[in-house]
CSV table of C-alpha atoms in Angstrom, one decimal:
chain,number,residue,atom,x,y,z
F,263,UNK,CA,50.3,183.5,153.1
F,264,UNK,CA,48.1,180.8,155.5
F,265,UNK,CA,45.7,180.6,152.8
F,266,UNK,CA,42.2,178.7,153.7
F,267,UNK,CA,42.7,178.0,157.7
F,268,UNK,CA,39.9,176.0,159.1
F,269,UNK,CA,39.4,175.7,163.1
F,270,UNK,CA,38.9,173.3,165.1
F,271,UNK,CA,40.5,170.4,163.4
F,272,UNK,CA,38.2,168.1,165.2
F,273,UNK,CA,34.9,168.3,166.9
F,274,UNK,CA,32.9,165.9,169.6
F,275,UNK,CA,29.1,166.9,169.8
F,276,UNK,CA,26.0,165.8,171.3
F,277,UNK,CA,23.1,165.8,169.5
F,278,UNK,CA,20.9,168.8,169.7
F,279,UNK,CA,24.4,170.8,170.7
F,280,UNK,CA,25.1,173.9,168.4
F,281,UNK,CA,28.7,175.4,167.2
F,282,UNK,CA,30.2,177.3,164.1
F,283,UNK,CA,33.0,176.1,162.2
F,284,UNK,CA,36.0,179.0,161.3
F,285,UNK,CA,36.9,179.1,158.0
F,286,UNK,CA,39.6,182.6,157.0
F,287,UNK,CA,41.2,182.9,153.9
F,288,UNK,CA,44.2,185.5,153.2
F,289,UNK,CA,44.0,185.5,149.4
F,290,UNK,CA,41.3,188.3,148.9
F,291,UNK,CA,39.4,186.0,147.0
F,292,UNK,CA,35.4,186.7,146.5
F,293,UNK,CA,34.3,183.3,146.5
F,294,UNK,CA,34.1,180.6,149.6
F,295,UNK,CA,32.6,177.6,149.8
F,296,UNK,CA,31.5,174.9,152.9
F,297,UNK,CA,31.6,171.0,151.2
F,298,UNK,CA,30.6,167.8,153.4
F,299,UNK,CA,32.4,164.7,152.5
F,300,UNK,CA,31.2,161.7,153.2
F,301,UNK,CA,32.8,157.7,152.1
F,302,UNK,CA,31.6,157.0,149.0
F,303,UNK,CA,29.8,160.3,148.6
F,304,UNK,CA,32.6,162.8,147.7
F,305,UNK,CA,32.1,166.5,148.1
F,306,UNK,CA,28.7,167.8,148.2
F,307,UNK,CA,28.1,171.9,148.3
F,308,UNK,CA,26.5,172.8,151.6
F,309,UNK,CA,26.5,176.9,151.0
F,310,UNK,CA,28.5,179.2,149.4
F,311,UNK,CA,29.3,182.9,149.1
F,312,UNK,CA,29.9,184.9,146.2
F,313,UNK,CA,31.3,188.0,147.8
F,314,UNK,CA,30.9,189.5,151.5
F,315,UNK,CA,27.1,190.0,152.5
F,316,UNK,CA,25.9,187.1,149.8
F,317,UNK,CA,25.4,184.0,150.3
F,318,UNK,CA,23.4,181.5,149.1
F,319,UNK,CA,22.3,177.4,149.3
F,320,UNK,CA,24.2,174.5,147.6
F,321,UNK,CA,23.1,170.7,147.3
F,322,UNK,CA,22.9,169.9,151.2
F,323,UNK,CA,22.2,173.4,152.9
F,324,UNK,CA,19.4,171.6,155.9
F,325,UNK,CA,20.6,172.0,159.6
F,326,UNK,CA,23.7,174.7,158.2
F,327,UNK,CA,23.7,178.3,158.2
F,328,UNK,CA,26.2,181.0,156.8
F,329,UNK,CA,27.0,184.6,156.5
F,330,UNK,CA,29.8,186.3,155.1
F,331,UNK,CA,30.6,190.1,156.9
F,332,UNK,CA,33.9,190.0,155.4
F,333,UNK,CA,35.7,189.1,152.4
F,334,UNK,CA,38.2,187.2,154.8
F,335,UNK,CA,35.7,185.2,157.1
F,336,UNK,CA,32.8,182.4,156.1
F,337,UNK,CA,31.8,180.8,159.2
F,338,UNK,CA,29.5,177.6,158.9
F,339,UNK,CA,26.9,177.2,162.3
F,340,UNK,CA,25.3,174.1,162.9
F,341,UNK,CA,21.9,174.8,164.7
F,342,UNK,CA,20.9,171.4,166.1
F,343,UNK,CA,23.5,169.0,165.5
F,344,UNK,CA,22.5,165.5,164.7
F,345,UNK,CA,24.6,162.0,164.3
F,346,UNK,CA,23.9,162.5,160.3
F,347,UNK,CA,25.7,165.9,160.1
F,348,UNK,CA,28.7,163.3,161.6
F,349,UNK,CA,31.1,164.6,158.7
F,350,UNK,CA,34.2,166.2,156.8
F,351,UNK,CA,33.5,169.5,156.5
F,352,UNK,CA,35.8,171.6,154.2
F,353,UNK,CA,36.0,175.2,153.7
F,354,UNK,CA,37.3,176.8,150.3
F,355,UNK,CA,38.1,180.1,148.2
F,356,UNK,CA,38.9,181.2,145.0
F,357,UNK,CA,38.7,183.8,142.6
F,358,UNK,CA,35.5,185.5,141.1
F,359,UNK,CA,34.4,183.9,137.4
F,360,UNK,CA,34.8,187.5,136.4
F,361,UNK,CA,38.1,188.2,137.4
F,362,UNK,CA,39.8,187.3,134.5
F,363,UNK,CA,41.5,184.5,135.9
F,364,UNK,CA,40.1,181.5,133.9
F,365,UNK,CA,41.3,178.7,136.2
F,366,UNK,CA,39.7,180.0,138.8
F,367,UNK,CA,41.1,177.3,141.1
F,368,UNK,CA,39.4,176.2,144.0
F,369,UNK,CA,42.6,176.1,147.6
F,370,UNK,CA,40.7,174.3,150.2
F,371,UNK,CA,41.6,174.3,153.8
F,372,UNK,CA,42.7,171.2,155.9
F,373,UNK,CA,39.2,170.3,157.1
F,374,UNK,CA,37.2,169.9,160.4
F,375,UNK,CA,36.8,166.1,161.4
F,376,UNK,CA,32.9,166.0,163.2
F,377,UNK,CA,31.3,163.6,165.2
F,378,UNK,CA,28.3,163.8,166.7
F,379,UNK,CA,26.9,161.4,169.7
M,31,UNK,CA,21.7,169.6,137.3
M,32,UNK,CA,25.5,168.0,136.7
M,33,UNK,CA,26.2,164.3,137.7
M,34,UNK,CA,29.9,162.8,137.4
M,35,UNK,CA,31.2,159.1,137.2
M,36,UNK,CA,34.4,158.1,137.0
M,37,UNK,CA,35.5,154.3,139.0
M,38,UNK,CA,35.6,153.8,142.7
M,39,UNK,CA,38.8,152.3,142.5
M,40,UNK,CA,42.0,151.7,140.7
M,41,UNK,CA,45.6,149.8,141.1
M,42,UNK,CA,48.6,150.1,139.5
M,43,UNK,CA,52.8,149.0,139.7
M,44,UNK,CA,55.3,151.7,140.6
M,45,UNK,CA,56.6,152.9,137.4
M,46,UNK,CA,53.9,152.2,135.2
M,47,UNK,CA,50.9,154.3,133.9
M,48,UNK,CA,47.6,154.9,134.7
M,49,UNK,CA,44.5,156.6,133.3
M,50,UNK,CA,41.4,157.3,135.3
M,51,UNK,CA,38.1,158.2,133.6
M,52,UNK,CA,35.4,160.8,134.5
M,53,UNK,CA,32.1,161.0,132.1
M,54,UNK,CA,29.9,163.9,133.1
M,55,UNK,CA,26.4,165.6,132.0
M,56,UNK,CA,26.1,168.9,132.6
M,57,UNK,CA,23.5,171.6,131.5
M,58,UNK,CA,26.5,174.0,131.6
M,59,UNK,CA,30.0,173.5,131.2
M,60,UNK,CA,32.7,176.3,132.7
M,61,UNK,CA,35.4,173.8,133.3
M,62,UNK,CA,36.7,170.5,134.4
M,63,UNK,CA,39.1,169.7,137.2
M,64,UNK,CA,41.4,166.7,138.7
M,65,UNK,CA,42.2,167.1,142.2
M,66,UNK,CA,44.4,164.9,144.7
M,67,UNK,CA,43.8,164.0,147.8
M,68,UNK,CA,45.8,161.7,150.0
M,69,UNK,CA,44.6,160.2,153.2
M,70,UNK,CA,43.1,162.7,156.2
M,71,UNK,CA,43.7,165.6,154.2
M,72,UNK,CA,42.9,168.1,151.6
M,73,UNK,CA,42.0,168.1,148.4
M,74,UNK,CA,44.9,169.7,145.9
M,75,UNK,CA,44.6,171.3,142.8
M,76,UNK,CA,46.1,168.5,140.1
M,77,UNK,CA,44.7,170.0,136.4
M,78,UNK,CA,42.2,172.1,134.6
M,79,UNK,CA,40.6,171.9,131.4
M,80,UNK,CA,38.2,174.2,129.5
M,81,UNK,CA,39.1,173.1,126.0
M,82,UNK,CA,39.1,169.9,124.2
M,83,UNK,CA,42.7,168.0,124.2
M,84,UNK,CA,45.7,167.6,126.3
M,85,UNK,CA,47.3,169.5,128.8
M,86,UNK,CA,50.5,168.1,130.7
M,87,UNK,CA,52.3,169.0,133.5
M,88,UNK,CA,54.9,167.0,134.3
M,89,UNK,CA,53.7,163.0,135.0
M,90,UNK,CA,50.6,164.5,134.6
M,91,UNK,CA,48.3,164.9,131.9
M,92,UNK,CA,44.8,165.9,131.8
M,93,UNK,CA,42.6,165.0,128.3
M,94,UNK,CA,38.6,166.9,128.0
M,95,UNK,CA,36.4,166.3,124.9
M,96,UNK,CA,33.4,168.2,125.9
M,97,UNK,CA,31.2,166.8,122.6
M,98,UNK,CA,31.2,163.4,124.4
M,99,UNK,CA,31.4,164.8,128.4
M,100,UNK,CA,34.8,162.9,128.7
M,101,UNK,CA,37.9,163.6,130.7
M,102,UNK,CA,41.1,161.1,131.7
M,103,UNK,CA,43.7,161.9,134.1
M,104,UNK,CA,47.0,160.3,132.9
M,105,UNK,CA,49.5,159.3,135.5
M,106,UNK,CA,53.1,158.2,134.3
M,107,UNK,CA,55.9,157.0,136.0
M,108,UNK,CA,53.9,155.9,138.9
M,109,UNK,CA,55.7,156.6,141.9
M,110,UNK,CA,54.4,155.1,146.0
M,111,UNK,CA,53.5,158.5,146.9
M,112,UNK,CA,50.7,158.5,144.2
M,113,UNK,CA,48.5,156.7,145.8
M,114,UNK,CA,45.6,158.8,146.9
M,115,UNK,CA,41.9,159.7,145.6
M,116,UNK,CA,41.8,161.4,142.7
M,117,UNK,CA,38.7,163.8,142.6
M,118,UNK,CA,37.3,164.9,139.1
M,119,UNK,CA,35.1,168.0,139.3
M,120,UNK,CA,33.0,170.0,136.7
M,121,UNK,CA,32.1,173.9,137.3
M,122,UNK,CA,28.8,175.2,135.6
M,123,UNK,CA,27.7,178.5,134.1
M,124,UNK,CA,25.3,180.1,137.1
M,125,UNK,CA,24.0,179.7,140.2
M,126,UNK,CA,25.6,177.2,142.5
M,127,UNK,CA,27.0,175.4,139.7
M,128,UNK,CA,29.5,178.4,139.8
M,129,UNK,CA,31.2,175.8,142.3
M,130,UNK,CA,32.4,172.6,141.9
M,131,UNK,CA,30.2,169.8,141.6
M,132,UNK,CA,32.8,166.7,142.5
M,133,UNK,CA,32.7,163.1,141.2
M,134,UNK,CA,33.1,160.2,144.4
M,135,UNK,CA,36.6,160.2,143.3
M,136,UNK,CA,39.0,156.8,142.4
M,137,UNK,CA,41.3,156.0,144.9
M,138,UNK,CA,44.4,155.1,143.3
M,139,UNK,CA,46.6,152.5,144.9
M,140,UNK,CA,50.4,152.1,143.8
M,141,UNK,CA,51.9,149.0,144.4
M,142,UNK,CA,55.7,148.1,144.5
């Protein structure tokens, strides 16, 4: 198994430029997440997804949309890009809180390294 | 609403221990967790507790006592490639809280 693969590992933009971060995970899990992180600031929710066709905001969602078509897929698009969206941005999946499986540990993917100009 | 402290930064000898804190409020509590995460890369799943006490895993051990929102990470044996962030996260009962909400995390350094 890949597990959570993210794409592209790094990202030049301009401001006011648009793109959508990949995320794919291969574990059937229901849940998927998008987290900034920032120095100092650790891991803030941006949206998550709960199960394909659901989504819904975290702590940061402003200048990010999602959707989820597929169990597999949770795409992140940045609309407008702007130097404060200049980020870590990881993608991660885990289990449903009522599958049964009490851990429900979070696997994150390698990341996507953004700067924007 | 959930908010998470624990120190920004930590140092230790190879071969010693360590302990790094976390104190959190939560309005829900579903779980806490202690991830790793070295330099330019991902975090990694270290620990998890749901239940007050200890749970250990090798040179690590995780301690919760949810009556006083408390959790320590306990490193032993402290070896060079320890040194990394260590991330201490709290899950909640509904909504997005069903996520992690993640502490700024203590980066650990290991010194010979």
């Amino acid at each position: 198994n890949a597990g959570v693969t993210q794409t592209p590992k790094f990202q030049v933009l301009k401001t006011g430029q648009s793109m959508t971060l990949q995320c794919a995970q291969d574990m059937n899990h229901e849940y998927m997440s998008w987290y900034r992180q920032d120095p100092g600031m650790g891991l803030r929710l941006i949206h998550y997804s709960v199960g394909a066709g659901i989504t819904d905001q975290g702590e940061v969602p402003n200048g990010y949309n999602v959707s989820r078509s597929t169990t597999e897929d949770f795409p992140l698009r940045l609309l407008s890009a702007a130097p404060s969206q200049t980020s870590v941005y990881f993608c991660a999946s885990s289990y449903s809180s009522t599958s049964g499986r009490a851990k429900n540990i979070q696997y994150f993917g390698a990341g996507t390294r953004l700067s924007v100009l | 609403g959930q908010n998470i402290d624990q120190p920004t930064e930590m140092t230790a000898t190879e071969g010693a221990i360590v302990q790094i804190n976390c104190t959190y409020q939560t309005s829900g509590f579903n779980g806490l967790f202690w991830y790793q995460q070295h330099a330019g890369e991902a975090p990694t799943f270290l620990s998890y507790n749901v239940l007050d006490g200890l749970e250990e895993k090798g040179r690590f051990s995780s301690f919760l006592s949810r009556s006083k929102g408390y959790s320590y990470l306990l490193l032993k044996e402290l070896q060079m490639k320890d040194s990394a962030s260590y991330l201490c996260a709290v899950r909640g009962l509904s909504g997005s809280a069903r996520q992690l909400t993640f502490g700024s995390g203590t980066q650990l350094t290991v010194l010979p």
